[in-house]
Every structure is written in structure tokens, then in C-alpha cells.
PDB file of C-alpha atoms in Angstrom:
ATOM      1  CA  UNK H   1       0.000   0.000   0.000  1.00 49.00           C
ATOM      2  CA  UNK H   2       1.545   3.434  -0.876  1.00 50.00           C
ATOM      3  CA  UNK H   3       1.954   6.680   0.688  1.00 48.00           C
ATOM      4  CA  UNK H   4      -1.227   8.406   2.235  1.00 49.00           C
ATOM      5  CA  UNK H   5      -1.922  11.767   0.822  1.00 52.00           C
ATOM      6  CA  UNK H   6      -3.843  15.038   2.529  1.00 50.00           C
ATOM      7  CA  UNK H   7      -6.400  16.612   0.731  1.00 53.00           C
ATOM      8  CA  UNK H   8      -7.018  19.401   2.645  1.00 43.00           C
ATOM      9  CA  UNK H   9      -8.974  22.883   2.922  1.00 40.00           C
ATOM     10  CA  UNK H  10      -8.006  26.145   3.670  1.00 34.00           C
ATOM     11  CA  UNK H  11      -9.855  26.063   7.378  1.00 35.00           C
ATOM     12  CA  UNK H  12      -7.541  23.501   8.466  1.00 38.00           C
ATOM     13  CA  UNK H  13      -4.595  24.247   7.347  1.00 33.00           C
ATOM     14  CA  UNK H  14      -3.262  25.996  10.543  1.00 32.00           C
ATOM     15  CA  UNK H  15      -4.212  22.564  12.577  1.00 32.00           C
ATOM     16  CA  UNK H  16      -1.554  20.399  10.347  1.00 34.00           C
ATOM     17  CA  UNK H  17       1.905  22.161  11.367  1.00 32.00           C
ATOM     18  CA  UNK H  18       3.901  18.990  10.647  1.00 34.00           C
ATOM     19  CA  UNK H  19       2.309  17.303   7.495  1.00 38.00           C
ATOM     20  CA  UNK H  20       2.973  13.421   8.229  1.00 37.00           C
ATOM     21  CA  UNK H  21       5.569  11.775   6.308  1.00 36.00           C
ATOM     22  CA  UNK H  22       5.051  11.021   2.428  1.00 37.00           C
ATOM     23  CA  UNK H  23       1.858  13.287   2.628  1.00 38.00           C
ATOM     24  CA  UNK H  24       1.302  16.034  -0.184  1.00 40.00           C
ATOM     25  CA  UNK H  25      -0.859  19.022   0.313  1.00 38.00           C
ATOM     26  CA  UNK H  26      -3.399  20.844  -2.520  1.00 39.00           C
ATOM     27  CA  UNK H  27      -3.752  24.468  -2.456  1.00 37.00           C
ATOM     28  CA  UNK H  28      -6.842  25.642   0.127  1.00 39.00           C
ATOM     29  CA  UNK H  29      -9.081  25.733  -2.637  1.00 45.00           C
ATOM     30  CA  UNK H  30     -12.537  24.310  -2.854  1.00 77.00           C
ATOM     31  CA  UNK H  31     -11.750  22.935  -6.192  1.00 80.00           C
ATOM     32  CA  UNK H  32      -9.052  20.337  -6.614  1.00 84.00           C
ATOM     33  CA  UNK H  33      -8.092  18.093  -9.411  1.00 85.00           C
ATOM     34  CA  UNK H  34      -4.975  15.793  -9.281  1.00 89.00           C
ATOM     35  CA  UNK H  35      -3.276  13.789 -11.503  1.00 89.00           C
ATOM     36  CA  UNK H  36      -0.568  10.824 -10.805  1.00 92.00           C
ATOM     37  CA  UNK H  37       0.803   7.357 -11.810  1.00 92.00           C
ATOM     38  CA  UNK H  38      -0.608   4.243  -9.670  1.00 94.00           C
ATOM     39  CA  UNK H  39       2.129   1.738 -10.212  1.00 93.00           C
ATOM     40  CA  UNK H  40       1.171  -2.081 -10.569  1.00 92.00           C
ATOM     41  CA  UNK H  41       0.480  -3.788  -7.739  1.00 93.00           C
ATOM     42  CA  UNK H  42       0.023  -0.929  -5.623  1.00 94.00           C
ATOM     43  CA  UNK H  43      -2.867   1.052  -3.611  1.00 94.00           C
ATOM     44  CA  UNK H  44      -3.112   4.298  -3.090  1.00 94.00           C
ATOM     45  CA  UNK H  45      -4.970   6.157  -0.657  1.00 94.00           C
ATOM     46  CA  UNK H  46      -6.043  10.007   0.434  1.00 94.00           C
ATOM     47  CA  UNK H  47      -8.225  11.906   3.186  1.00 93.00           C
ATOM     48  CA  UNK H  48     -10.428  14.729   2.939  1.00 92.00           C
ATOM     49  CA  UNK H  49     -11.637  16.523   6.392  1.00 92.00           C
ATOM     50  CA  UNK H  50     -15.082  17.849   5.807  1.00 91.00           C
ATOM     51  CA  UNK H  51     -17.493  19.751   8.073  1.00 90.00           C
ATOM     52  CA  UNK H  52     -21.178  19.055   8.712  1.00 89.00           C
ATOM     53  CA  UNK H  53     -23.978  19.290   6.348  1.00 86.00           C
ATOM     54  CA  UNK H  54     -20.854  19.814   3.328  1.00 90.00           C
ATOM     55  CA  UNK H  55     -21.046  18.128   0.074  1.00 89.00           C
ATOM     56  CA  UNK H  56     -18.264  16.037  -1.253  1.00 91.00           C
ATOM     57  CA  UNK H  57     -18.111  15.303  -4.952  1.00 90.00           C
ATOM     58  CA  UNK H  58     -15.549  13.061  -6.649  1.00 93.00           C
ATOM     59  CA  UNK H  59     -14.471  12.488 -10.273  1.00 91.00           C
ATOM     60  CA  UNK H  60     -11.733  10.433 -11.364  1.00 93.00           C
ATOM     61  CA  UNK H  61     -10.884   8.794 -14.750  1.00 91.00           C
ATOM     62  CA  UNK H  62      -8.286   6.574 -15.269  1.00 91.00           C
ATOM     63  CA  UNK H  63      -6.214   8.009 -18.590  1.00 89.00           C
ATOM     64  CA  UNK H  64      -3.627   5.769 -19.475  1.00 87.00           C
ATOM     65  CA  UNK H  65      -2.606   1.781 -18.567  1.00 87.00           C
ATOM     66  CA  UNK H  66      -3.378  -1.881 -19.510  1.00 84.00           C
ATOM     67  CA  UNK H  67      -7.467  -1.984 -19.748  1.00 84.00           C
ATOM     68  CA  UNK H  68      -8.025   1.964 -18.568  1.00 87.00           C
ATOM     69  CA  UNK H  69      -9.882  -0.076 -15.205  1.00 91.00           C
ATOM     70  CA  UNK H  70      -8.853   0.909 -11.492  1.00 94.00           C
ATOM     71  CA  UNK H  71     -11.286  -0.267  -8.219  1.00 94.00           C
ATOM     72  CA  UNK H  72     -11.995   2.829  -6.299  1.00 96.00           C
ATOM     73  CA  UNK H  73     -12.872   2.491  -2.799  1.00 94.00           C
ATOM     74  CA  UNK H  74     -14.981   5.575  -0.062  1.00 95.00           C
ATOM     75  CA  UNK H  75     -14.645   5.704   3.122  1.00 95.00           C
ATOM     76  CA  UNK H  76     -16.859   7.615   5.719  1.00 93.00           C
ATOM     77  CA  UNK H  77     -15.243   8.851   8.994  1.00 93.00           C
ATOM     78  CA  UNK H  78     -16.444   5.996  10.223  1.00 92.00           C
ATOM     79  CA  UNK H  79     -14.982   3.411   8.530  1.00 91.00           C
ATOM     80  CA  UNK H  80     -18.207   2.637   6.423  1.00 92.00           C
ATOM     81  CA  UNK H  81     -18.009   1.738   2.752  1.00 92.00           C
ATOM     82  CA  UNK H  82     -19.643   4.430   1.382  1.00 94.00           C
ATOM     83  CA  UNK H  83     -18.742   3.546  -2.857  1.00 94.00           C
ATOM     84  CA  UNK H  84     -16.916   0.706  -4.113  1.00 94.00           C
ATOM     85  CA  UNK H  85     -16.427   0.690  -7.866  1.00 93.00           C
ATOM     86  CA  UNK H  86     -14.618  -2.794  -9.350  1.00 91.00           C
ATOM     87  CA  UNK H  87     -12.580  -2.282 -12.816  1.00 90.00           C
ATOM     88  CA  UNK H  88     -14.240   0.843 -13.317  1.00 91.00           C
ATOM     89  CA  UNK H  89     -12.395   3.607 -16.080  1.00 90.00           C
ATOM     90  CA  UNK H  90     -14.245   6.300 -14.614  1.00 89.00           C
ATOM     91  CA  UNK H  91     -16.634   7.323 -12.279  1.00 90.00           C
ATOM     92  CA  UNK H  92     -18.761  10.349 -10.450  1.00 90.00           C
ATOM     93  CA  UNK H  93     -19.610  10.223  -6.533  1.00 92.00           C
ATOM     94  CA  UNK H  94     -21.379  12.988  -4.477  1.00 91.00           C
ATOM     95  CA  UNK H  95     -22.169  12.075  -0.850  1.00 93.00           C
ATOM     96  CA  UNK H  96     -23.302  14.694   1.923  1.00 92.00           C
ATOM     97  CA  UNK H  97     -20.764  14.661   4.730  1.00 92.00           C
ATOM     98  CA  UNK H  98     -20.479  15.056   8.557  1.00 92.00           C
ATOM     99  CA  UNK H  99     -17.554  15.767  10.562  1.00 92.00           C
ATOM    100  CA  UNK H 100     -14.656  13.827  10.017  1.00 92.00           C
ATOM    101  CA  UNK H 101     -11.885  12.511   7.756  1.00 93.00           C
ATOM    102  CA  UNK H 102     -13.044  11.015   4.282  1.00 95.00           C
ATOM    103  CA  UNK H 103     -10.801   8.082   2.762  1.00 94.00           C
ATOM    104  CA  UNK H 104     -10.680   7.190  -0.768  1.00 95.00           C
ATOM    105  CA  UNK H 105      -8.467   4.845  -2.235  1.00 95.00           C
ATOM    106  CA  UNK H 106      -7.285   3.914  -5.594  1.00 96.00           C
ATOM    107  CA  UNK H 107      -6.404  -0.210  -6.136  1.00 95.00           C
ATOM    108  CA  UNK H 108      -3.945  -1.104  -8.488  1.00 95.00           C
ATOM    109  CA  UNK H 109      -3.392  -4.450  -7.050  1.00 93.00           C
ATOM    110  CA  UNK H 110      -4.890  -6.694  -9.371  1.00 93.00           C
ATOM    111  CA  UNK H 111      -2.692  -5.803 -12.150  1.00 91.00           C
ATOM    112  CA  UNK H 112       0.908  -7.344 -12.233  1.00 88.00           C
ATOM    113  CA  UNK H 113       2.702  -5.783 -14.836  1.00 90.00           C
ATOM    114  CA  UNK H 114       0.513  -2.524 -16.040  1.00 89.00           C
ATOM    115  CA  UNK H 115       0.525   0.781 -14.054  1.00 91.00           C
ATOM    116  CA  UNK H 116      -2.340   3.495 -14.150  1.00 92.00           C
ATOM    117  CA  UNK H 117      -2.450   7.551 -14.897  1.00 91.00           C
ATOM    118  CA  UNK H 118      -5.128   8.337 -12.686  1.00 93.00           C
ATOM    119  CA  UNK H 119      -6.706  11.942 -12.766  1.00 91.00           C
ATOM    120  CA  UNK H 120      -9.412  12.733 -10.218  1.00 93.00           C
ATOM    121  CA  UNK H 121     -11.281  16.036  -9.614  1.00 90.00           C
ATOM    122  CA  UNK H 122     -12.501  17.044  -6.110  1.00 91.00           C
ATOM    123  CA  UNK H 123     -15.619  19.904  -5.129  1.00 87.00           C
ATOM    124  CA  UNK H 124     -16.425  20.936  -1.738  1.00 89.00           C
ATOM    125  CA  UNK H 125     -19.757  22.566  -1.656  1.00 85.00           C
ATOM    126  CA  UNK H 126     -21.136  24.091   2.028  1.00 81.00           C
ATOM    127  CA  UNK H 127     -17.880  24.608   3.788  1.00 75.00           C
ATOM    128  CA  UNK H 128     -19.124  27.913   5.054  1.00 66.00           C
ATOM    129  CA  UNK H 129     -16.428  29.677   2.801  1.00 54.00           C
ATOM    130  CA  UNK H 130     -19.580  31.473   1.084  1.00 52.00           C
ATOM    131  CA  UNK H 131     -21.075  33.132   4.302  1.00 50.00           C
ATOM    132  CA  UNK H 132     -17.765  34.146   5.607  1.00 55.00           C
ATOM    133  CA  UNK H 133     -17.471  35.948   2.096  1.00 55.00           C
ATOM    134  CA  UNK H 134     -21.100  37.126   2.077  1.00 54.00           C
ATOM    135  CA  UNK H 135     -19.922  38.871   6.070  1.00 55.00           C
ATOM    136  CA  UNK H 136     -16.863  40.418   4.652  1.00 58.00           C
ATOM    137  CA  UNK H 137     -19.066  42.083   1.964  1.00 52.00           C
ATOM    138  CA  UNK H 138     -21.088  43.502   5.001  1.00 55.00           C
ATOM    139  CA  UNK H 139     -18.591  45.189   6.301  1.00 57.00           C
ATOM    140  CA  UNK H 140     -18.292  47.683   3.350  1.00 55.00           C
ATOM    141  CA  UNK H 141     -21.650  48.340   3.390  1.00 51.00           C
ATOM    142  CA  UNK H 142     -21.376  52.229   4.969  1.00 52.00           C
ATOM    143  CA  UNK H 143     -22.174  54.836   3.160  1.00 52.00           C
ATOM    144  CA  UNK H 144     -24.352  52.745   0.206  1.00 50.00           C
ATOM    145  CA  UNK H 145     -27.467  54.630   0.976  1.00 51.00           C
ATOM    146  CA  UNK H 146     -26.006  57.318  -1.157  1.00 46.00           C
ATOM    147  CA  UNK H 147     -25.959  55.220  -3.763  1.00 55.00           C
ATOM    148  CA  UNK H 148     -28.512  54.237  -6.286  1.00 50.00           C
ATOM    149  CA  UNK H 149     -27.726  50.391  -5.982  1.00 55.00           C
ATOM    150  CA  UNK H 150     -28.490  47.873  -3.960  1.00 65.00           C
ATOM    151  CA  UNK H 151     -25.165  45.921  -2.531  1.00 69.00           C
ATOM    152  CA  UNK H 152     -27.172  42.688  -2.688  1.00 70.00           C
ATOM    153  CA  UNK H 153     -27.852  42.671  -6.531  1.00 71.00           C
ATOM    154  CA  UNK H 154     -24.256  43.317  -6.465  1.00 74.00           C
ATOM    155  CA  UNK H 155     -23.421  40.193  -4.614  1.00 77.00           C
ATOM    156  CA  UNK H 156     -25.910  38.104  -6.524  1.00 76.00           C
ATOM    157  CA  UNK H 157     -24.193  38.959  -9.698  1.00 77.00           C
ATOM    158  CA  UNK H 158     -20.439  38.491  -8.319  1.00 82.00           C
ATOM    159  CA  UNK H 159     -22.159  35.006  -7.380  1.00 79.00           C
ATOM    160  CA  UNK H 160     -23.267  34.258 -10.647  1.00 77.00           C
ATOM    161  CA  UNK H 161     -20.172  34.965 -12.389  1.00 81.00           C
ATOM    162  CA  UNK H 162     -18.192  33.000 -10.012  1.00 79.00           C
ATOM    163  CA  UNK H 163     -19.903  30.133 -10.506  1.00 76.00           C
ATOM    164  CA  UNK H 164     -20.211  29.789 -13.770  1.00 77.00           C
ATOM    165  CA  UNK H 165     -16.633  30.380 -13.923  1.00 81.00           C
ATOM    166  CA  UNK H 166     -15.901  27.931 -11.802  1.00 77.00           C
ATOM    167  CA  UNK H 167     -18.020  25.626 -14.019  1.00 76.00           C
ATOM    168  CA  UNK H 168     -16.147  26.734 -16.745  1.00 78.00           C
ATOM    169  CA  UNK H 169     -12.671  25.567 -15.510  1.00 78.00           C
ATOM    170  CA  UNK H 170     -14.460  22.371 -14.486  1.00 75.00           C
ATOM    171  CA  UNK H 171     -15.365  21.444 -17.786  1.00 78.00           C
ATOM    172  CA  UNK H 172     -12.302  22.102 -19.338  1.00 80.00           C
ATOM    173  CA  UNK H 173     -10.452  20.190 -16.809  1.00 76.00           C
ATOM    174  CA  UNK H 174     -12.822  17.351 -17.771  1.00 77.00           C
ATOM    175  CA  UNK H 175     -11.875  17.792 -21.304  1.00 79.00           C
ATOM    176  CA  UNK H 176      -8.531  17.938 -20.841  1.00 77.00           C
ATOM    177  CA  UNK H 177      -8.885  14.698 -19.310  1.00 78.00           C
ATOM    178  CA  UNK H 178     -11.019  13.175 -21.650  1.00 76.00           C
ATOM    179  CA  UNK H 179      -8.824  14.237 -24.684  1.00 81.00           C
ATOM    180  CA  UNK H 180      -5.286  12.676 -22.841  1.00 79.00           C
ATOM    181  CA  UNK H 181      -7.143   9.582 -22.332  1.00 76.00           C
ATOM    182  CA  UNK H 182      -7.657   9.134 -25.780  1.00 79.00           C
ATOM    183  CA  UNK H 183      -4.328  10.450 -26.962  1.00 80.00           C
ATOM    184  CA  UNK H 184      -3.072   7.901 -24.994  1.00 81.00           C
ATOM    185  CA  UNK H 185      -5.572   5.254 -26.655  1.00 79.00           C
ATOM    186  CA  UNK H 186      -4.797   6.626 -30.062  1.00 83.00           C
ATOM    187  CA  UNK H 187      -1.040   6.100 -29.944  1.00 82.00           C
ATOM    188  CA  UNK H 188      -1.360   2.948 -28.497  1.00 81.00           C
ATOM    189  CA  UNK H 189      -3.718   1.618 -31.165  1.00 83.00           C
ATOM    190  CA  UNK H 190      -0.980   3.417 -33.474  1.00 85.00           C
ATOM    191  CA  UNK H 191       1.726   2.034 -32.385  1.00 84.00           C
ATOM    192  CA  UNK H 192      -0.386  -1.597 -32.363  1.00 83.00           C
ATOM    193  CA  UNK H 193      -0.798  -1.531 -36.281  1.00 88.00           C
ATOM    194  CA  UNK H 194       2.184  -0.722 -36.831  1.00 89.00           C
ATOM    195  CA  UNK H 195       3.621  -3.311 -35.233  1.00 87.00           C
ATOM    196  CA  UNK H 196       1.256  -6.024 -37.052  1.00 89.00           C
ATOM    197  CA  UNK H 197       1.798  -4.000 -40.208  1.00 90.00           C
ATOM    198  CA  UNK H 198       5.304  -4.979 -40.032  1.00 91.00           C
ATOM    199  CA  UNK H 199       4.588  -8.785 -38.931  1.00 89.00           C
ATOM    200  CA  UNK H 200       2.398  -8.806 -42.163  1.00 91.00           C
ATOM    201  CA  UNK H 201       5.078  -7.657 -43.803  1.00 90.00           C
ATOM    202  CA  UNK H 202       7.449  -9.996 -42.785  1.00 89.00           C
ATOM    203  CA  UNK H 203       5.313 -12.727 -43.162  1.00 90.00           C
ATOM    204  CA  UNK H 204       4.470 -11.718 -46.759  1.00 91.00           C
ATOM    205  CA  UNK H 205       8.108 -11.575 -47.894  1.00 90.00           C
ATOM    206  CA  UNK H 206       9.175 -14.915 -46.379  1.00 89.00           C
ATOM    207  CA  UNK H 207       6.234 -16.499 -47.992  1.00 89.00           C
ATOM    208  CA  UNK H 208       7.055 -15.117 -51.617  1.00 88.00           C
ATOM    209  CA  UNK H 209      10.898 -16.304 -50.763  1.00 87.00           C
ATOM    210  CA  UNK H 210       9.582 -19.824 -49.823  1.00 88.00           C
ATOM    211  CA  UNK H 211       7.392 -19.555 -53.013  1.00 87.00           C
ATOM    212  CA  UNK H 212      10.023 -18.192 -55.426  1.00 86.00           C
ATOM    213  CA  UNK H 213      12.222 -20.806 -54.025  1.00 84.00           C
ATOM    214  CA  UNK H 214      10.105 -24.153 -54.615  1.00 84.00           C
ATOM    215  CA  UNK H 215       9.451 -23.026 -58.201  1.00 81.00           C
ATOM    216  CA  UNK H 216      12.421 -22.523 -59.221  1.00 80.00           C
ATOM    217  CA  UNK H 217      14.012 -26.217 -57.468  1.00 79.00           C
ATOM    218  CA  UNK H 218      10.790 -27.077 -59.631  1.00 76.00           C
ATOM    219  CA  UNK H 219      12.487 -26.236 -62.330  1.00 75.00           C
ATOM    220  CA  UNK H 220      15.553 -27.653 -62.078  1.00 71.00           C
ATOM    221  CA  UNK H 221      13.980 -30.909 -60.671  1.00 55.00           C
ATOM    222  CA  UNK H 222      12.348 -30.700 -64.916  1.00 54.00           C
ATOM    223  CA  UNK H 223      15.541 -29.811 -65.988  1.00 53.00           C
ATOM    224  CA  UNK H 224      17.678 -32.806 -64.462  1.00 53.00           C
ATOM    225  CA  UNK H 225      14.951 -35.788 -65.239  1.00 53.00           C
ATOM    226  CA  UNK H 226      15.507 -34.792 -69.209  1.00 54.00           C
ATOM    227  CA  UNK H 227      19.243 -35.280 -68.928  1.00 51.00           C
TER     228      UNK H 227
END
């Protein structure tokens, strides 16, 4: 089983002073995505703390290695199985959390000889981030009666355009991860006819050698009966 790795948000941050050993950190964003190599044989695993009432939604797609297949395992705080997914290339998972640390792992260890590119995409919904923004707005808020605007419309539309910006760079991600996955598929199919190509070949050219040599012993078989 590999290294465990942190996922974690910007609240906690000042808890972990001493990440534990072989752990990797994301930026404190709300909007992760993460790509590595899963060797054969191997299992990798990573936590997420959530709060309360949050929303946890995972992506992953498996872009390159024997068969494209990975099992994906996710864990509650608890310890309960909360998705398993067996030889799957890609899948999408939203759960509503509760306090705690949530596991998911990446299995590798049915293949022998193959190893995995694994990309995976992580968004954090509820994790109060939008009501502590919402306060700091407030505290600008003086002197607006002067004005012939209403700070809330303001707000909504700052809202709007954030998210749809955010679902902007989502997508894209997505399609960046959809087109290396089949990159990857068209250069191996590539590099699969060629090779055949050039068995064929081979094949071809010792069959017309074999052929060009039994007619002409043929011939001098003809030849050496008349003498």
C-alpha cells in the first residue's frame, strides 16, 4: 500500500503544522483536481476533512494503462463503505458529509505488470467559505445609501459569475482529461498496427521467398529428369 496523501482545505490548514511523512498538500481551494501514476500492484490512498452538512463530490478517470480499469474504494469517517467501484475507467460520486476525515483509495493491485495515470477532480460545496465571504461584503456596506444600488444585486451577480466560472474551468479540466485519455488510446492503437503491419510484412516476404524458391528447385527438378 503506498503513501497516504492530505487533501485538505483552507480552514484547516493551521491545525496540520507537521504534514505526516510522504503526505502532499493541494492548495486551500474548494476545487481540486490531481493527476498521478498508480504503479502495478500498488494502492493508493487520500483523506479529505469535511465539516457538517458539506457536500463532497468526486471524479476520477483513469487516462492511461493496460485496460483503462482501477477499483476505487470511499470511506466515511467511520470506517463505512460508502462507494466501491470494481474495474471501473471512470466514475462520479457525491455524498453529503459530517464531521470527520473522508478516505478514498485507488487499487492497483490486481494488475501485475501494467501501471495506471489516474486523474481525479474534487468539489467541496457548504464549507461555510460562502457566508464568511457574504460577512466580509457587510462590512463595506457604509455609506451605500447614497448610492442608487443595492449591494445585494451586487453580490448576486459576483455570485453568478463565479460560478459559472468555476463551471467553466471544471469542464475544461474534464476535457482535458477526456482528450489525454484518448491520446493515450490513439497512440497505443498506433503504435499496435504498426507493429502487425510490419509482422504482415514480414510474413508476406518470407512467404514469396519460400514460393520463389520451390518453383524454381521445380524447375531444375524438370531440368535434371531430361538429362
Amino acid at each position: 500500500m503506498g503513501p497516504r496523501l492530505f487533501l485538505v482545505p483552507l480552514g484547516c490548514l493551521a491545525l496540520l503544522l507537521l504534514p505526516p511523512p510522504g503526505a502532499a498538500e493541494f492548495s486551500p481551494s474548494l476545487d481540486s483536481d490531481f493527476t498521478f501514476t498508480l504503479p502495478a500492484g500498488r494502492k493508493e490512498c487520500f483523506y479529505q476533512p469535511m465539516r457538517k452538512e458539506a457536500s463532497l463530490e468526486l471524479e476520477y478517470q483513469v487516462l492511461d494503462g493496460a485496460g483503462l480499469d482501477v477499483d476505487f474504494h470511499l470511506l466515511s469517517p467511520k470506517g463505512e463503505t460508502l462507494v466501491f467501484d470494481e474495474r471501473k475507467s471512470d466514475g462520479v460520486h457525491t455524498v453529503e458529509t459530517e464531521d470527520g476525515d473522508y478516505m478514498f483509495c485507488f487499487d492497483n493491485t490486481f494488475s501485475t505488470i501494467s501501471e495506471k495515470v489516474i486523474f481525479f477532480e474534487l468539489i467541496l460545496d457548504n464549507m461555510g467559505e460562502d457566508g464568511q465571504d457574504e460577512e466580509d461584503w457587510k462590512k463595506y456596506v457604509t455609506g451605500t445609501d447614497l448610492l442608487d444600488m443595492k449591494l445585494e444585486d451586487i453580490l448576486e451577480s459576483i455570485n453568478s459569475v463565479k460560478a459559472r466560472l468555476s463551471k467553466s474551468v471544471q469542464i475544461q479540466t474534464l476535457l482535458r482529461a477526456f482528450e489525454a485519455r484518448d491520446r493515450n488510446i490513439q497512440e497505443s492503437n498506433f503504435d499496435r498496427v504498426n507493429f502487425w503491419s510490419m509482422v504482415n510484412l514480414g510474413v508476406m516476404v518470407v512467404v514469396s521467398a519460400v514460393q520463389v524458391y520451390m518453383l524454381k528447385s521445380l524447375f531444375e527438378d524438370k531440368r535434371k529428369s531430361r538429362t
